[in-house]
Short mmCIF file of C-alpha atoms in Angstrom, two decimals:
data_model
loop_
_atom_site.label_atom_id
_atom_site.label_comp_id
_atom_site.label_asym_id
_atom_site.label_seq_id
_atom_site.Cartn_x
_atom_site.Cartn_y
_atom_site.Cartn_z
CA GLY A 1 10.70 -6.44 12.23
CA ALA A 2 7.26 -6.01 10.60
CA VAL A 3 7.59 -8.86 8.00
CA VAL A 4 4.78 -9.93 5.70
CA SER A 5 4.97 -13.21 3.59
CA GLN A 6 2.78 -14.13 0.82
CA HIS A 7 2.27 -17.36 -0.72
CA PRO A 8 2.51 -18.17 -3.83
CA SER A 9 4.48 -15.03 -5.31
CA ARG A 10 3.44 -16.53 -8.85
CA VAL A 11 0.49 -18.47 -10.17
CA ILE A 12 -0.74 -19.60 -13.41
CA CYS A 13 -4.20 -21.20 -13.51
CA LYS A 14 -6.80 -22.03 -15.86
CA SER A 15 -9.96 -20.41 -16.62
CA GLY A 16 -12.79 -21.60 -14.28
CA THR A 17 -10.53 -22.69 -11.41
CA SER A 18 -9.92 -21.12 -7.95
CA VAL A 19 -6.97 -19.93 -6.32
CA LYS A 20 -6.02 -19.23 -2.73
CA ILE A 21 -3.49 -16.78 -1.82
CA GLU A 22 -2.13 -16.48 1.81
CA CYS A 23 -0.62 -13.47 3.64
CA ARG A 24 1.00 -13.93 6.81
CA SER A 25 2.49 -11.58 9.37
CA LEU A 26 5.87 -13.05 10.68
CA ASP A 27 6.85 -11.10 13.67
CA PHE A 28 3.61 -9.21 14.65
CA GLN A 29 0.05 -9.93 15.25
CA ALA A 30 -2.27 -8.23 12.78
CA THR A 31 -5.86 -7.85 13.57
CA THR A 32 -6.53 -6.09 10.37
CA MET A 33 -5.13 -6.96 6.87
CA PHE A 34 -5.79 -5.51 3.42
CA TRP A 35 -6.34 -7.09 0.12
CA TYR A 36 -5.08 -5.01 -3.00
CA ARG A 37 -4.64 -5.46 -6.62
CA GLN A 38 -2.73 -3.53 -8.86
CA PHE A 39 -2.57 -3.18 -12.94
CA PRO A 40 0.42 -2.55 -14.74
CA LYS A 41 1.65 1.18 -14.36
CA GLN A 42 -1.32 1.73 -12.01
CA SER A 43 -2.00 2.51 -8.53
CA LEU A 44 -3.02 0.22 -5.65
CA MET A 45 -6.68 -0.60 -5.74
CA LEU A 46 -8.12 -1.74 -2.15
CA MET A 47 -10.37 -4.72 -2.63
CA ALA A 48 -11.40 -5.37 1.08
CA THR A 49 -10.44 -4.99 4.81
CA SER A 50 -9.89 -8.37 6.44
CA ASN A 51 -10.62 -8.41 10.36
CA GLU A 52 -9.77 -11.46 12.39
CA GLY A 53 -12.64 -13.14 13.42
CA SER A 54 -15.39 -11.24 11.47
CA LYS A 55 -16.43 -10.94 8.00
CA ALA A 56 -14.26 -8.77 5.42
CA THR A 57 -15.51 -5.58 4.37
CA TYR A 58 -15.33 -4.98 0.52
CA GLU A 59 -14.93 -2.15 -1.31
CA GLN A 60 -17.68 -0.78 -3.63
CA GLY A 61 -17.56 -2.82 -6.97
CA VAL A 62 -15.60 -5.95 -5.51
CA GLU A 63 -17.70 -9.01 -5.69
CA LYS A 64 -17.58 -10.76 -2.16
CA ASP A 65 -18.69 -14.12 -3.56
CA LYS A 66 -15.90 -14.11 -6.27
CA PHE A 67 -12.92 -12.89 -3.91
CA LEU A 68 -13.48 -14.77 -0.57
CA ILE A 69 -11.41 -13.64 2.27
CA ASN A 70 -10.85 -15.58 5.48
CA HIS A 71 -8.88 -14.13 8.39
CA ALA A 72 -8.92 -17.17 10.58
CA SER A 73 -5.98 -16.01 12.97
CA LEU A 74 -4.09 -12.92 13.93
CA THR A 75 -1.36 -13.96 11.66
CA LEU A 76 -3.08 -15.24 8.76
CA SER A 77 -5.42 -14.04 6.06
CA THR A 78 -6.22 -15.75 3.00
CA LEU A 79 -7.95 -14.52 -0.33
CA THR A 80 -9.54 -17.11 -2.65
CA VAL A 81 -10.30 -16.19 -6.52
CA THR A 82 -13.09 -18.27 -7.36
CA SER A 83 -14.10 -19.17 -10.86
CA ALA A 84 -11.20 -17.09 -12.12
CA HIS A 85 -11.41 -15.50 -15.31
CA PRO A 86 -8.53 -13.79 -17.64
CA GLU A 87 -9.65 -10.37 -16.58
CA ASP A 88 -8.88 -11.39 -13.21
CA SER A 89 -5.40 -11.65 -13.86
CA SER A 90 -3.26 -8.92 -11.78
CA PHE A 91 -0.72 -8.16 -9.17
CA TYR A 92 -2.68 -8.97 -5.82
CA ILE A 93 -0.85 -7.46 -2.70
CA CYS A 94 -2.03 -8.09 0.96
CA SER A 95 -1.00 -5.86 3.75
CA ALA A 96 -0.99 -6.09 7.26
CA GLN A 97 -1.30 -3.43 10.14
CA PRO A 98 0.28 -4.44 13.88
CA THR A 99 -2.52 -4.49 16.39
CA ASP A 100 -0.55 -2.69 19.01
CA ARG A 101 0.09 0.42 17.10
CA VAL A 102 -2.14 3.60 17.19
CA ILE A 103 -0.99 4.65 13.75
CA TYR A 104 -2.09 3.24 10.75
CA GLU A 105 1.01 2.00 8.92
CA GLN A 106 0.77 -0.97 7.01
CA TYR A 107 3.21 -3.38 5.87
CA PHE A 108 3.17 -5.29 2.59
CA GLY A 109 3.74 -9.00 1.53
CA PRO A 110 5.67 -9.31 -1.53
CA GLY A 111 2.56 -9.68 -3.75
CA THR A 112 1.24 -12.43 -5.99
CA ARG A 113 1.13 -12.33 -9.68
CA LEU A 114 -2.00 -14.37 -10.90
CA THR A 115 -2.14 -15.19 -14.64
CA VAL A 116 -5.34 -16.78 -15.81
CA THR A 117 -5.29 -18.61 -19.12
CA GLY B 1 -15.04 13.31 -1.15
CA GLN B 2 -11.49 12.07 -0.64
CA ASN B 3 -8.85 13.46 -2.93
CA ILE B 4 -5.14 13.01 -2.74
CA ASP B 5 -2.94 14.88 -5.53
CA GLN B 6 0.75 14.15 -6.29
CA PRO B 7 2.83 14.64 -9.65
CA THR B 8 2.64 12.13 -12.00
CA GLU B 9 6.28 11.96 -12.97
CA MET B 10 9.49 13.56 -11.80
CA THR B 11 13.27 13.26 -12.93
CA ALA B 12 16.34 14.12 -11.13
CA THR B 13 20.08 13.47 -11.24
CA GLU B 14 22.20 11.27 -9.06
CA GLY B 15 23.61 13.16 -6.08
CA ALA B 16 20.72 15.98 -6.20
CA ILE B 17 17.89 16.38 -3.92
CA VAL B 18 14.37 15.97 -5.08
CA GLN B 19 11.00 16.99 -3.33
CA ILE B 20 8.01 15.27 -4.08
CA ASN B 21 4.66 17.12 -2.95
CA CYS B 22 1.27 15.64 -1.85
CA THR B 23 -1.72 17.53 -1.41
CA TYR B 24 -4.84 16.08 0.42
CA GLN B 25 -8.28 16.81 1.15
CA THR B 26 -10.27 14.01 3.17
CA SER B 27 -12.91 14.03 5.42
CA GLY B 28 -10.73 12.80 8.12
CA PHE B 29 -6.93 12.59 9.15
CA ASN B 30 -5.10 9.68 10.93
CA GLY B 31 -1.54 10.32 9.76
CA LEU B 32 0.24 11.03 6.39
CA PHE B 33 2.16 8.10 5.06
CA TRP B 34 4.75 7.63 2.42
CA TYR B 35 5.60 4.60 0.44
CA GLN B 36 8.28 3.40 -1.84
CA GLN B 37 7.48 1.12 -4.90
CA HIS B 38 9.95 -0.21 -7.12
CA ALA B 39 8.56 -1.76 -10.33
CA GLY B 40 7.21 -5.09 -10.26
CA GLU B 41 7.52 -5.19 -6.39
CA ALA B 42 5.19 -4.27 -3.41
CA PRO B 43 5.19 -1.03 -1.75
CA THR B 44 7.59 -0.70 1.33
CA PHE B 45 7.05 1.95 4.16
CA LEU B 46 9.22 4.78 4.35
CA SER B 47 7.70 7.24 6.81
CA TYR B 48 4.64 9.00 8.53
CA ASN B 49 3.76 12.25 10.06
CA VAL B 50 1.08 12.83 12.33
CA LEU B 51 2.05 16.25 13.70
CA ASP B 52 3.09 19.41 11.74
CA GLY B 53 6.58 19.53 11.08
CA LEU B 54 9.60 17.52 9.71
CA GLU B 55 10.81 13.99 10.20
CA GLU B 56 13.96 13.18 9.29
CA LYS B 57 15.10 9.28 8.56
CA GLY B 58 18.46 9.49 6.98
CA ARG B 59 18.64 10.37 3.38
CA PHE B 60 14.51 10.87 3.40
CA SER B 61 12.54 13.24 5.29
CA SER B 62 8.92 14.04 5.33
CA PHE B 63 7.15 17.22 6.07
CA LEU B 64 3.42 17.83 6.95
CA SER B 65 1.22 20.71 7.22
CA ARG B 66 -2.25 19.77 8.36
CA SER B 67 -3.95 23.19 7.95
CA LYS B 68 -2.64 23.19 4.40
CA GLY B 69 -3.54 19.84 3.58
CA TYR B 70 0.04 19.55 2.31
CA SER B 71 2.98 17.16 2.65
CA TYR B 72 6.34 16.47 1.01
CA LEU B 73 9.02 13.74 0.69
CA LEU B 74 12.41 14.99 0.62
CA LEU B 75 15.13 12.58 -0.82
CA LYS B 76 18.71 13.79 -0.44
CA GLU B 77 21.83 12.60 -2.19
CA LEU B 78 19.80 10.75 -4.70
CA GLN B 79 21.17 7.29 -5.83
CA MET B 80 20.06 5.26 -9.10
CA LYS B 81 18.24 2.82 -6.76
CA ASP B 82 15.92 5.64 -5.70
CA SER B 83 14.14 5.40 -9.04
CA ALA B 84 10.73 4.28 -7.80
CA SER B 85 7.23 4.92 -7.62
CA TYR B 86 6.53 7.16 -4.42
CA LEU B 87 2.97 6.80 -2.76
CA CYS B 88 1.21 9.25 -0.39
CA ALA B 89 -1.25 7.95 1.71
CA VAL B 90 -3.59 9.30 4.57
CA GLY B 91 -5.00 7.46 7.20
CA ASP B 92 -8.85 7.55 6.87
CA ALA B 93 -11.31 8.80 9.75
CA GLY B 94 -13.38 6.34 11.50
CA ASN B 95 -12.73 2.51 12.50
CA ASN B 96 -11.78 1.00 9.21
CA ARG B 97 -7.99 1.95 9.71
CA LYS B 98 -7.91 2.33 6.12
CA LEU B 99 -5.31 4.44 3.87
CA ILE B 100 -6.48 6.46 1.14
CA TRP B 101 -3.91 6.32 -1.70
CA GLY B 102 -2.62 8.90 -3.81
CA LEU B 103 -1.90 7.58 -7.65
CA GLY B 104 1.94 7.95 -6.72
CA THR B 105 4.59 9.89 -8.35
CA SER B 106 7.12 7.98 -10.74
CA LEU B 107 10.60 9.38 -10.11
CA ALA B 108 13.46 8.44 -12.64
CA VAL B 109 17.05 9.00 -11.35
CA ASN B 110 19.41 9.83 -14.28
CA PRO B 111 23.24 9.56 -13.92
#
């Protein structure tokens, strides 16, 4: 149980284009999902908290107009990187938190490696 | 402020036991979590502690002392596949349900 999928796993795009990444909880409902990015050999950096039916909460320094988050259902959140630039190249990982749990454990998707050329 | 400390790197020998420590100073506490992350992959959930004491799960055990702001992850009968980064995280207080992450301990298991 507690499986999270993420699509695509790898994407290469040209500078100035937009990329959408989907995160789905396959066997549980998730009112709350999280989006992280991770640079090589560095720790996870939380970008935003995504709550179903409401606006995402962004961490300090993360541009909400550049990283658009939509959490339209209890099993799906999307992250759209708009007008991508080479410095946006990174490993993006989502996680989902089961709605029915009191404890804050998060289950991660396999990640999306974004390369902007 | 929020601070979670764990060693940057550790090495151990196959078949041995290794203990990875984590100390935390956070404004609130909603559980202590351990995750494993292999290179190039996403983290996987290992364990959590809410109350003081030891939680055992097969070869992995996790300990918590809330009064000391201290936890450790114990890995027994080490295998080569245990070479990975181990992340300590604390559940944040309040309604945001976030985890506050340590920088991770990179464990190398040698034959």
